Coordinates of C-alpha atoms in Angstrom, one line a residue:
M1 CA -48.7 -199.9 -98.5
A2 CA -49.8 -196.8 -100.2
V3 CA -51.5 -194.2 -98.1
N4 CA -55.2 -193.6 -98.7
M5 CA -54.9 -189.8 -98.2
S6 CA -58.6 -189.4 -97.6
Q7 CA -58.4 -191.4 -94.4
K8 CA -55.5 -189.6 -92.7
K9 CA -57.7 -187.2 -90.8
S10 CA -60.8 -189.3 -90.4
K11 CA -61.9 -190.6 -87.1
P12 CA -61.8 -194.4 -86.6
S13 CA -65.2 -195.8 -87.5
K14 CA -67.1 -198.1 -85.2
K15 CA -67.0 -201.7 -86.4
V16 CA -70.6 -203.0 -86.9
T17 CA -71.1 -206.7 -86.0
A18 CA -73.3 -209.2 -87.8
K19 CA -75.6 -209.4 -84.8
E20 CA -76.2 -205.7 -84.8
I21 CA -77.0 -205.8 -88.6
C22 CA -79.5 -208.6 -88.1
F23 CA -81.1 -206.8 -85.2
C24 CA -81.5 -203.6 -87.2
Y25 CA -82.9 -205.6 -90.1
S26 CA -85.5 -207.2 -87.8
I27 CA -86.6 -203.8 -86.6
L28 CA -86.9 -202.5 -90.1
I29 CA -89.0 -205.4 -91.3
N30 CA -91.4 -205.0 -88.3
F31 CA -91.6 -201.2 -89.0
L32 CA -92.4 -201.7 -92.7
Y33 CA -95.0 -204.4 -91.9
R34 CA -97.0 -201.8 -89.9
I35 CA -97.0 -199.2 -92.6
P36 CA -100.2 -199.1 -94.6
A37 CA -99.7 -199.7 -98.3
A38 CA -100.9 -196.2 -99.2
I39 CA -98.3 -194.5 -96.9
F40 CA -95.6 -196.9 -98.1
L41 CA -96.4 -195.9 -101.7
L42 CA -96.1 -192.2 -100.8
I43 CA -92.7 -192.8 -99.4
L44 CA -91.6 -194.5 -102.6
I45 CA -92.9 -191.6 -104.6
Y46 CA -90.9 -189.2 -102.5
L47 CA -87.7 -191.2 -102.9
W48 CA -88.3 -191.3 -106.6
S49 CA -88.9 -187.5 -106.8
S50 CA -85.6 -186.8 -105.0
S51 CA -83.6 -189.0 -107.4
T52 CA -83.1 -189.6 -111.0
T53 CA -82.8 -192.9 -112.7
I54 CA -80.2 -193.3 -115.4
M55 CA -80.3 -196.4 -117.6
L56 CA -76.9 -197.3 -119.1
G57 CA -77.2 -200.4 -121.2
N58 CA -78.2 -203.2 -118.8
V59 CA -77.4 -201.2 -115.7
V60 CA -79.7 -198.7 -113.9
H61 CA -78.0 -196.1 -111.7
V62 CA -80.3 -194.3 -109.3
C63 CA -78.6 -191.0 -108.3
V64 CA -80.0 -189.9 -104.9
S65 CA -79.1 -186.8 -102.9
S66 CA -76.4 -188.6 -100.9
R67 CA -74.2 -189.0 -104.0
K68 CA -71.1 -186.9 -104.0
L69 CA -71.0 -184.0 -106.5
N70 CA -67.7 -185.3 -107.9
N71 CA -69.3 -188.6 -108.8
L72 CA -69.5 -188.2 -112.6
Y73 CA -71.9 -191.2 -113.1
C74 CA -74.6 -188.9 -111.8
L75 CA -73.2 -185.4 -112.5
S76 CA -72.0 -185.5 -116.1
A77 CA -74.7 -186.2 -118.6
G78 CA -73.4 -188.2 -121.5
T79 CA -70.3 -189.5 -119.7
Q80 CA -71.8 -192.8 -119.0
P81 CA -69.8 -195.8 -117.8
N82 CA -68.3 -197.9 -120.6
F83 CA -68.2 -194.8 -122.7
D84 CA -66.0 -195.6 -125.7
I85 CA -64.4 -193.7 -128.5
P86 CA -61.8 -195.0 -131.0
I87 CA -58.4 -195.2 -129.3
P88 CA -55.2 -196.0 -131.2
V89 CA -52.4 -198.0 -129.6
I90 CA -49.1 -196.1 -129.7
N91 CA -45.9 -198.0 -129.3
N92 CA -42.4 -197.1 -128.1
T93 CA -43.8 -194.5 -125.7
D94 CA -41.9 -194.4 -122.5
I95 CA -42.0 -190.6 -122.8
G96 CA -44.8 -189.7 -125.1
P97 CA -46.0 -191.4 -128.2
S98 CA -43.9 -191.4 -131.4
N99 CA -45.2 -190.5 -134.8
A100 CA -45.6 -194.2 -135.7
V101 CA -49.1 -195.5 -134.8
E102 CA -50.0 -199.1 -134.5
V103 CA -53.7 -199.4 -134.4
D104 CA -55.7 -201.8 -132.2
N105 CA -59.2 -202.8 -133.2
V106 CA -61.6 -200.4 -131.5
A107 CA -65.2 -199.7 -132.2
L108 CA -65.9 -196.5 -134.1
D109 CA -69.7 -196.2 -134.2
D110 CA -71.0 -198.8 -131.7
P111 CA -71.7 -197.1 -128.4
N112 CA -71.5 -200.5 -126.6
P113 CA -68.9 -202.5 -128.4
T114 CA -68.4 -206.2 -127.6
S115 CA -65.2 -208.1 -127.7
E116 CA -66.4 -209.7 -131.0
N117 CA -67.0 -206.5 -132.9
R118 CA -63.7 -205.1 -131.5
V119 CA -61.9 -208.0 -133.2
D120 CA -63.9 -207.7 -136.4
K121 CA -63.5 -204.0 -137.0
D122 CA -61.5 -203.0 -140.0
K123 CA -58.1 -201.6 -139.0
D124 CA -58.1 -199.3 -142.0
E125 CA -61.2 -197.5 -140.8
V126 CA -59.5 -196.8 -137.5
V127 CA -56.3 -195.6 -139.1
N128 CA -58.3 -193.2 -141.3
A129 CA -60.2 -191.9 -138.3
V130 CA -57.0 -191.1 -136.4
K131 CA -55.6 -189.4 -139.5
V132 CA -58.7 -187.2 -139.7
V133 CA -58.2 -186.2 -136.0
E134 CA -54.6 -185.4 -136.5
E135 CA -55.4 -183.3 -139.6
Q136 CA -58.0 -181.4 -137.6
L137 CA -55.5 -180.6 -134.9
Q138 CA -53.0 -179.3 -137.5
L139 CA -55.7 -177.0 -138.8
H140 CA -56.4 -175.8 -135.3
R141 CA -52.7 -175.1 -134.6
S142 CA -52.6 -173.1 -137.9
W143 CA -54.9 -170.6 -136.3
R144 CA -52.4 -169.9 -133.5
S145 CA -51.6 -166.2 -133.1
E146 CA -47.9 -165.2 -132.7
K147 CA -49.0 -162.1 -130.9
N148 CA -48.7 -162.0 -127.1
H149 CA -51.3 -159.2 -126.8
P150 CA -54.6 -158.7 -128.6
A151 CA -54.2 -156.7 -131.7
C152 CA -57.7 -155.7 -132.7
D153 CA -56.8 -154.1 -136.1
G154 CA -60.5 -153.6 -136.8
R155 CA -61.4 -157.1 -135.8
G156 CA -63.9 -156.3 -133.1
I157 CA -65.6 -158.8 -130.8
Y158 CA -69.4 -158.4 -130.5
V159 CA -71.1 -159.9 -127.5
Y160 CA -74.8 -160.7 -128.0
D161 CA -77.1 -159.3 -125.3
L162 CA -79.1 -162.5 -125.0
P163 CA -82.4 -162.7 -123.1
S164 CA -81.5 -163.5 -119.5
K165 CA -83.2 -167.0 -119.7
F166 CA -80.2 -168.1 -121.7
N167 CA -77.6 -167.3 -119.1
K168 CA -78.3 -165.2 -115.9
D169 CA -81.5 -167.0 -115.1
L170 CA -79.7 -170.3 -115.3
V171 CA -77.3 -169.1 -112.7
G172 CA -80.3 -168.1 -110.6
Q173 CA -81.5 -171.7 -110.6
C174 CA -78.3 -172.9 -108.9
G175 CA -80.1 -173.7 -105.7
D176 CA -82.4 -176.2 -107.4
M177 CA -79.7 -178.1 -109.3
F178 CA -78.5 -180.2 -106.4
P179 CA -80.9 -180.3 -103.5
W180 CA -78.4 -181.8 -101.1
M181 CA -75.6 -179.1 -101.4
D182 CA -75.0 -175.4 -101.8
F183 CA -74.1 -175.3 -105.5
C184 CA -74.6 -171.5 -105.6
K185 CA -71.3 -170.9 -103.7
Y186 CA -69.4 -171.8 -106.8
F187 CA -70.7 -168.7 -108.5
E188 CA -69.2 -166.3 -105.9
N189 CA -66.3 -164.1 -107.0
D190 CA -67.2 -164.0 -110.7
A191 CA -67.7 -167.8 -110.7
L192 CA -64.3 -168.4 -109.3
G193 CA -65.9 -169.8 -106.1
P194 CA -65.1 -169.4 -102.4
P195 CA -61.4 -168.5 -101.6
I196 CA -59.0 -171.1 -100.2
P197 CA -57.0 -169.2 -97.5
K198 CA -54.8 -172.2 -96.9
L199 CA -53.3 -172.1 -100.4
G200 CA -53.0 -168.3 -100.4
E201 CA -54.3 -165.4 -102.4
G202 CA -55.6 -166.2 -105.9
W203 CA -56.8 -169.7 -104.9
Y204 CA -60.5 -170.5 -105.1
Q205 CA -62.7 -173.6 -105.0
T206 CA -63.4 -173.2 -108.7
H207 CA -65.8 -175.9 -110.0
Q208 CA -64.9 -177.7 -113.2
Y209 CA -68.2 -176.7 -114.9
R210 CA -67.9 -172.9 -114.2
L211 CA -66.2 -172.1 -117.5
E212 CA -69.2 -170.4 -119.1
P213 CA -69.8 -167.5 -116.6
M214 CA -66.0 -167.1 -116.2
F215 CA -65.5 -166.7 -119.9
H216 CA -68.4 -164.4 -120.3
S217 CA -67.1 -162.1 -117.6
R218 CA -63.7 -161.8 -119.4
V219 CA -65.1 -161.2 -122.9
L220 CA -67.2 -158.3 -121.6
K221 CA -63.9 -156.6 -120.6
H222 CA -61.9 -157.6 -123.7
P223 CA -60.1 -154.6 -125.3
C224 CA -61.4 -155.6 -128.8
R225 CA -65.0 -155.6 -127.7
V226 CA -67.3 -153.4 -129.9
Y227 CA -70.9 -152.4 -129.3
N228 CA -71.8 -152.0 -133.0
E229 CA -72.3 -155.4 -134.7
N230 CA -71.2 -153.8 -138.0
E231 CA -67.8 -153.2 -136.6
A232 CA -67.3 -156.8 -135.5
K233 CA -65.5 -159.7 -137.0
L234 CA -66.1 -162.2 -134.2
F235 CA -69.4 -162.8 -132.5
Y236 CA -69.6 -164.3 -129.0
V237 CA -72.9 -166.0 -127.9
P238 CA -73.0 -166.2 -124.1
F239 CA -75.3 -169.2 -123.8
Y240 CA -74.7 -171.2 -120.6
G241 CA -75.5 -174.5 -122.2
G242 CA -73.7 -176.6 -119.6
L243 CA -75.9 -175.1 -116.8
D244 CA -78.9 -175.8 -119.0
I245 CA -78.0 -179.5 -118.9
L246 CA -77.2 -179.5 -115.2
R247 CA -80.6 -178.1 -114.2
W248 CA -82.4 -181.1 -115.7
H249 CA -79.8 -183.8 -114.8
F250 CA -81.3 -184.7 -111.5
K251 CA -84.9 -184.5 -112.6
N252 CA -86.9 -186.9 -114.6
A253 CA -87.4 -184.6 -117.5
S254 CA -88.3 -185.6 -121.1
N255 CA -85.9 -185.0 -124.0
D256 CA -88.3 -182.4 -125.3
V257 CA -87.9 -180.4 -122.1
K258 CA -84.2 -180.8 -122.1
D259 CA -83.9 -179.5 -125.7
S260 CA -86.4 -176.7 -125.3
L261 CA -84.0 -173.8 -124.3
S262 CA -81.4 -174.6 -126.9
L263 CA -84.1 -174.7 -129.7
E264 CA -85.4 -171.3 -128.4
L265 CA -81.8 -170.0 -128.7
I266 CA -81.5 -171.1 -132.3
T267 CA -84.8 -169.4 -133.1
W268 CA -83.5 -166.2 -131.5
M269 CA -80.2 -166.4 -133.3
E270 CA -81.7 -166.9 -136.8
K271 CA -83.4 -163.5 -136.4
Q272 CA -80.0 -161.8 -136.0
R273 CA -78.4 -160.3 -139.1
P274 CA -74.8 -161.3 -138.4
W275 CA -75.8 -164.9 -137.9
A276 CA -77.5 -165.0 -141.3
R277 CA -74.7 -163.2 -143.0
N278 CA -72.1 -166.0 -142.6
S279 CA -74.4 -168.9 -141.4
G280 CA -72.7 -168.7 -138.0
K281 CA -69.2 -169.3 -139.2
D282 CA -67.8 -166.2 -137.4
H283 CA -69.6 -167.1 -134.2
V284 CA -68.3 -168.8 -131.1
F285 CA -69.9 -170.6 -128.2
V286 CA -68.2 -171.5 -125.0
L287 CA -69.7 -174.6 -123.3
G288 CA -68.6 -175.6 -119.8
K289 CA -69.2 -179.4 -120.2
I290 CA -67.9 -182.0 -122.5
S291 CA -69.0 -182.2 -126.2
W292 CA -70.8 -185.5 -125.7
D293 CA -73.2 -183.9 -123.2
F294 CA -74.6 -181.9 -126.1
R295 CA -74.8 -184.8 -128.6
R296 CA -77.5 -187.1 -127.3
N297 CA -78.1 -190.1 -129.5
A298 CA -81.4 -191.6 -130.3
N299 CA -81.1 -194.5 -127.8
S300 CA -80.0 -192.5 -124.8
P301 CA -81.6 -190.0 -122.3
W302 CA -78.3 -188.3 -121.7
G303 CA -77.9 -184.5 -122.3
T304 CA -79.2 -182.5 -125.1
R305 CA -79.0 -182.4 -128.9
F306 CA -77.7 -178.9 -129.1
L307 CA -74.5 -179.6 -131.0
E308 CA -76.2 -182.0 -133.3
L309 CA -78.5 -179.3 -134.7
D310 CA -77.8 -178.4 -138.3
Q311 CA -77.5 -174.7 -137.3
M312 CA -74.7 -175.5 -134.9
Q313 CA -72.3 -177.1 -137.4
N314 CA -70.6 -173.9 -138.6
P315 CA -69.9 -172.0 -135.4
I316 CA -66.7 -172.7 -133.3
K317 CA -67.4 -174.4 -130.0
L318 CA -64.9 -174.1 -127.2
L319 CA -65.3 -177.0 -124.7
I320 CA -63.4 -178.7 -121.9
E321 CA -63.5 -181.9 -124.0
R322 CA -64.0 -181.8 -127.8
Q323 CA -65.7 -184.4 -130.0
P324 CA -62.7 -185.8 -132.0
W325 CA -64.5 -186.0 -135.4
H326 CA -65.9 -182.4 -135.4
V327 CA -63.4 -179.9 -136.7
N328 CA -65.3 -176.9 -135.2
D329 CA -65.0 -178.4 -131.7
V330 CA -61.9 -177.0 -130.0
G331 CA -60.7 -178.1 -126.5
I332 CA -59.6 -175.5 -124.0
P333 CA -58.3 -176.2 -120.4
H334 CA -60.5 -177.1 -117.5
P335 CA -60.5 -174.3 -114.9
T336 CA -58.1 -174.9 -112.1
Y337 CA -58.1 -173.6 -108.5
F338 CA -55.4 -170.9 -109.2
H339 CA -56.3 -167.6 -110.6
P340 CA -53.2 -165.3 -110.5
R341 CA -53.6 -161.6 -110.0
S342 CA -50.3 -160.6 -111.4
D343 CA -47.2 -161.8 -113.3
D344 CA -45.4 -162.0 -109.9
D345 CA -48.1 -164.4 -108.7
I346 CA -47.2 -166.8 -111.5
I347 CA -43.4 -166.4 -111.1
S348 CA -43.7 -167.1 -107.4
W349 CA -45.7 -170.2 -108.0
Q350 CA -43.3 -171.4 -110.7
L351 CA -40.4 -171.2 -108.2
K352 CA -42.4 -172.9 -105.5
I353 CA -43.3 -176.0 -107.5
L354 CA -39.8 -176.3 -109.0
T355 CA -38.3 -176.4 -105.5
S356 CA -41.1 -178.6 -104.0
P357 CA -39.7 -181.9 -102.6
R358 CA -41.1 -184.8 -104.6
R359 CA -41.5 -187.4 -101.8
S360 CA -43.3 -190.0 -104.0
L361 CA -42.5 -191.4 -107.4
L362 CA -46.1 -191.3 -108.5
S363 CA -49.7 -190.8 -107.2
F364 CA -53.2 -191.2 -108.3
A365 CA -56.2 -189.2 -107.2
G366 CA -59.4 -190.8 -108.4
A367 CA -61.8 -193.7 -107.8
A368 CA -62.3 -197.2 -109.2
R369 CA -64.9 -197.9 -111.8
P370 CA -66.2 -201.3 -110.6
D371 CA -68.9 -201.6 -113.1
Q372 CA -66.5 -200.8 -116.0
P373 CA -64.6 -204.1 -116.5
D374 CA -62.4 -202.6 -119.2
N375 CA -61.4 -199.6 -117.1
I376 CA -57.8 -199.8 -115.9
R377 CA -58.3 -197.8 -112.7
S378 CA -58.7 -200.8 -110.5
I379 CA -55.4 -202.3 -111.8
L380 CA -53.6 -199.0 -111.2
I381 CA -55.0 -198.7 -107.7
S382 CA -54.0 -202.2 -106.9
Q383 CA -50.4 -201.6 -108.2
C384 CA -50.3 -198.4 -106.2
N385 CA -51.5 -200.0 -102.9
S386 CA -48.9 -202.8 -103.3
A387 CA -46.0 -200.3 -103.5
G388 CA -44.4 -198.5 -100.6
D389 CA -45.3 -194.9 -99.6
E390 CA -42.2 -193.5 -101.3
V391 CA -43.3 -195.1 -104.6
C392 CA -47.0 -194.4 -104.8
R393 CA -49.8 -192.7 -102.9
F394 CA -53.5 -193.0 -103.6
L395 CA -56.1 -190.3 -102.9
N396 CA -59.5 -192.0 -102.8
C397 CA -62.0 -189.7 -104.4
S398 CA -64.9 -192.0 -103.7
S399 CA -64.8 -190.9 -100.1
G400 CA -65.0 -187.2 -101.0
A401 CA -61.4 -186.4 -100.4
C402 CA -60.9 -184.9 -103.8
D403 CA -63.5 -182.2 -102.8
Q404 CA -60.7 -180.7 -100.8
P405 CA -58.4 -178.8 -103.2
E406 CA -55.7 -178.6 -100.6
L407 CA -55.3 -182.4 -100.4
V408 CA -55.2 -182.7 -104.2
I409 CA -52.6 -179.9 -104.8
E410 CA -50.4 -181.1 -101.8
L411 CA -50.4 -184.7 -103.2
F412 CA -49.5 -183.6 -106.7
M413 CA -46.8 -181.2 -105.5
E414 CA -45.1 -184.0 -103.7
S415 CA -45.2 -186.5 -106.6
E416 CA -42.9 -186.9 -109.6
F417 CA -45.7 -188.4 -111.8
C418 CA -49.5 -188.2 -111.7
L419 CA -51.5 -191.1 -113.2
Q420 CA -54.3 -189.8 -115.5
P421 CA -56.3 -192.8 -116.7
P422 CA -59.7 -192.1 -118.5
G423 CA -62.7 -191.9 -116.2
D424 CA -66.3 -191.7 -117.5
S425 CA -65.0 -189.8 -120.5
P426 CA -61.4 -189.5 -121.8
T427 CA -60.5 -186.1 -120.3
R428 CA -60.0 -185.2 -116.7
K429 CA -59.7 -181.9 -114.8
S430 CA -57.0 -183.7 -112.8
V431 CA -54.7 -183.3 -115.8
F432 CA -54.6 -179.6 -115.3
D433 CA -54.3 -179.8 -111.5
S434 CA -51.2 -182.0 -112.0
L435 CA -49.6 -179.7 -114.6
L436 CA -50.4 -176.8 -112.3
S437 CA -48.5 -178.6 -109.5
G438 CA -45.5 -179.5 -111.6
C439 CA -46.4 -183.2 -111.6
I440 CA -45.7 -185.0 -114.8
P441 CA -49.0 -186.5 -116.2
V442 CA -49.0 -190.1 -117.2
F443 CA -51.5 -190.8 -120.0
F444 CA -53.0 -194.1 -121.0
C445 CA -55.2 -192.8 -123.8
P446 CA -54.2 -190.2 -126.4
F447 CA -57.8 -188.8 -126.3
T448 CA -57.2 -187.6 -122.7
A449 CA -55.0 -184.7 -123.8
Y450 CA -53.1 -185.2 -127.1
Y451 CA -56.2 -184.9 -129.3
Q452 CA -57.9 -182.3 -127.2
Y453 CA -56.0 -179.0 -126.6
P454 CA -54.1 -177.9 -129.7
W455 CA -53.8 -174.3 -128.6
H456 CA -52.6 -174.9 -125.0
L457 CA -50.5 -178.1 -125.1
S458 CA -47.4 -178.8 -127.2
P459 CA -47.7 -181.1 -130.2
D460 CA -44.5 -182.7 -128.9
H461 CA -46.2 -184.7 -126.2
G462 CA -43.0 -186.1 -124.8
K463 CA -42.0 -182.7 -123.6
Y464 CA -44.6 -182.6 -120.9
S465 CA -46.0 -186.1 -120.4
V466 CA -45.4 -189.8 -120.4
F467 CA -47.6 -192.2 -122.4
I468 CA -48.2 -195.8 -121.5
D469 CA -50.6 -197.9 -123.6
Q470 CA -53.6 -198.9 -121.5
E471 CA -53.8 -202.2 -123.2
E472 CA -50.5 -203.2 -121.7
V473 CA -51.8 -202.3 -118.3
R474 CA -55.1 -204.1 -118.9
Q475 CA -53.2 -207.3 -119.9
R476 CA -50.9 -206.8 -116.9
K477 CA -47.8 -206.8 -119.1
L478 CA -46.1 -204.1 -117.1
N479 CA -46.0 -202.5 -113.7
V480 CA -46.4 -198.7 -114.1
A481 CA -44.1 -197.8 -111.2
E482 CA -41.3 -199.9 -112.6
R483 CA -41.7 -198.3 -116.0
L484 CA -41.6 -194.8 -114.6
M485 CA -38.5 -195.7 -112.5
K486 CA -36.6 -196.0 -115.8
I487 CA -37.0 -192.3 -116.5
S488 CA -33.9 -190.6 -115.1
P489 CA -34.0 -187.7 -112.7
R490 CA -32.5 -185.5 -115.4
E491 CA -35.3 -186.4 -117.8
R492 CA -37.8 -185.6 -115.1
E493 CA -36.3 -182.2 -114.5
D494 CA -36.3 -181.4 -118.2
I495 CA -40.0 -182.3 -118.5
R496 CA -41.0 -180.4 -115.4
S497 CA -39.1 -177.3 -116.5
F498 CA -41.0 -177.4 -119.8
I499 CA -44.3 -177.7 -117.9
V500 CA -43.6 -174.9 -115.5
Y501 CA -42.0 -172.4 -117.9
E502 CA -43.6 -173.1 -121.2
L503 CA -47.1 -174.5 -120.5
L504 CA -48.3 -173.5 -117.0
P505 CA -49.1 -169.7 -117.5
G506 CA -51.2 -170.6 -120.5
L507 CA -53.2 -173.2 -118.6
L508 CA -54.5 -170.7 -116.0
Y509 CA -57.4 -168.4 -116.0
R510 CA -56.3 -165.2 -114.3
D511 CA -58.4 -163.2 -111.9
P512 CA -60.9 -161.2 -114.0
H513 CA -60.2 -158.0 -112.1
S514 CA -56.4 -158.1 -112.8
Q515 CA -54.0 -157.9 -115.7
L516 CA -51.0 -159.8 -116.9
D517 CA -48.2 -158.1 -118.8
K518 CA -45.6 -160.9 -119.4
F519 CA -47.9 -163.9 -119.7
Q520 CA -50.9 -165.0 -121.7
D521 CA -53.4 -167.0 -119.8
A522 CA -55.7 -169.7 -121.2
F523 CA -58.4 -167.2 -122.0
S524 CA -56.1 -164.8 -123.8
I525 CA -54.6 -167.6 -125.9
A526 CA -58.1 -168.8 -126.9
M527 CA -59.3 -165.3 -127.9
N528 CA -56.2 -164.4 -129.8
N529 CA -56.4 -167.6 -131.8
L530 CA -60.1 -167.0 -132.5
L531 CA -59.3 -163.5 -133.8
E532 CA -56.5 -165.0 -136.0
R533 CA -59.0 -167.5 -137.4
V534 CA -61.4 -164.7 -138.3
N535 CA -58.7 -162.8 -140.0
R536 CA -57.8 -165.8 -142.2
M537 CA -61.5 -166.2 -143.2
E538 CA -61.5 -162.8 -144.9

């Protein structure tokens, strides 16, 4: 049987009998019977005020303070269960998809597609949509800079000094965002979070939504930064839009309230001369949540409308997950736990993960999605649990085990392959944790990575990953472990070497107080490419 890693160190729980349950239930009924109606109503109001109700189709999720922070049903506005985007089916893909694409019928514009409209959708529409995405990624890759170090050449970066309500004041509200936990600790050490001594220097409990203050800190120190807007070619707007969403996510706020700060920002920006000069085309926003969180539709309470505003169509938006049909959305890596302080830190880590014994063929760190019948996670977990420990290990995130970075990194370092099925949205932070650990990611949806990160991942997907069509898994046409066993040890070594030497340095965000000479990190790659794009606009 596969090992549920989250239970290894837990104490055995006391088994509760049916008699004890009935006895407790009897006491509860007697207690409630004695409570006057007015007091009972006050209790209900209190419970309501400490929760938020999320309506998803025919399902109502009530997110109370006991929910784990890593439960994205409640945390990530816009990443609702049964979230669907067009997904092509790619054949002949034992190690990455080929260029030939066979398209399955997938709903393009219906947020809650049924089996009927899936069947009835025109295949040509989907083929054309995929073609548009691939053309956008080619455009993004054309902006890649060949320079390893920033060459300003008169292309200065101007950082707007926004009123504090658009960034610093949002950080100051961290204590009110999640009443049951200390969310403020993740802003320590320039938003890297608390150190993780067990993993060594340079390791921090970095939260996946801390990209905005991390990026801001780095841009302020960029060698191309200028203080005169007339000397600038690129304009960075340090708006913490992801934190703006999070502060309302666990409160019953109206859409007008949720949108208020972003509308104030647009009003402020329209008064700035550089914005008006090019209609925002030379401006960049970095947003630490997924694109869908900023694209609320008319029938949903999720997130804000920030990226749907007319004024936001021209600027470049860097996000941890892009919207596939918007060319000015560019995906950049989720922050990981490792923030090297020197080139030697990276080289030492590369050697460590290349020599790490891989005790299991594959592993999965995640949780099932029981109210998402089309999600393949439950099938993967079942297959994993039915295999031996040397074949598959499962880290159950529903118990909070994934809140411990040490367990996640240890699991991935000891695995040949890491399963990366979609969750509440296509992308996962776990993708970058697995690559960081030298664990070959196994994708089931091309939108998880292939259509997301053109600047940081290779267009030759087979060099760093394995692709298995999720429809084959859903229809139980294959066993994932058996498929992966067919990949030879030599092929695994080649893929891992490419990950470690070609990709890994560019997926990390270095310590903001250090410098790298031999390597470019994720921030440097993004900024160099933005400067290259500005240069080509002239």
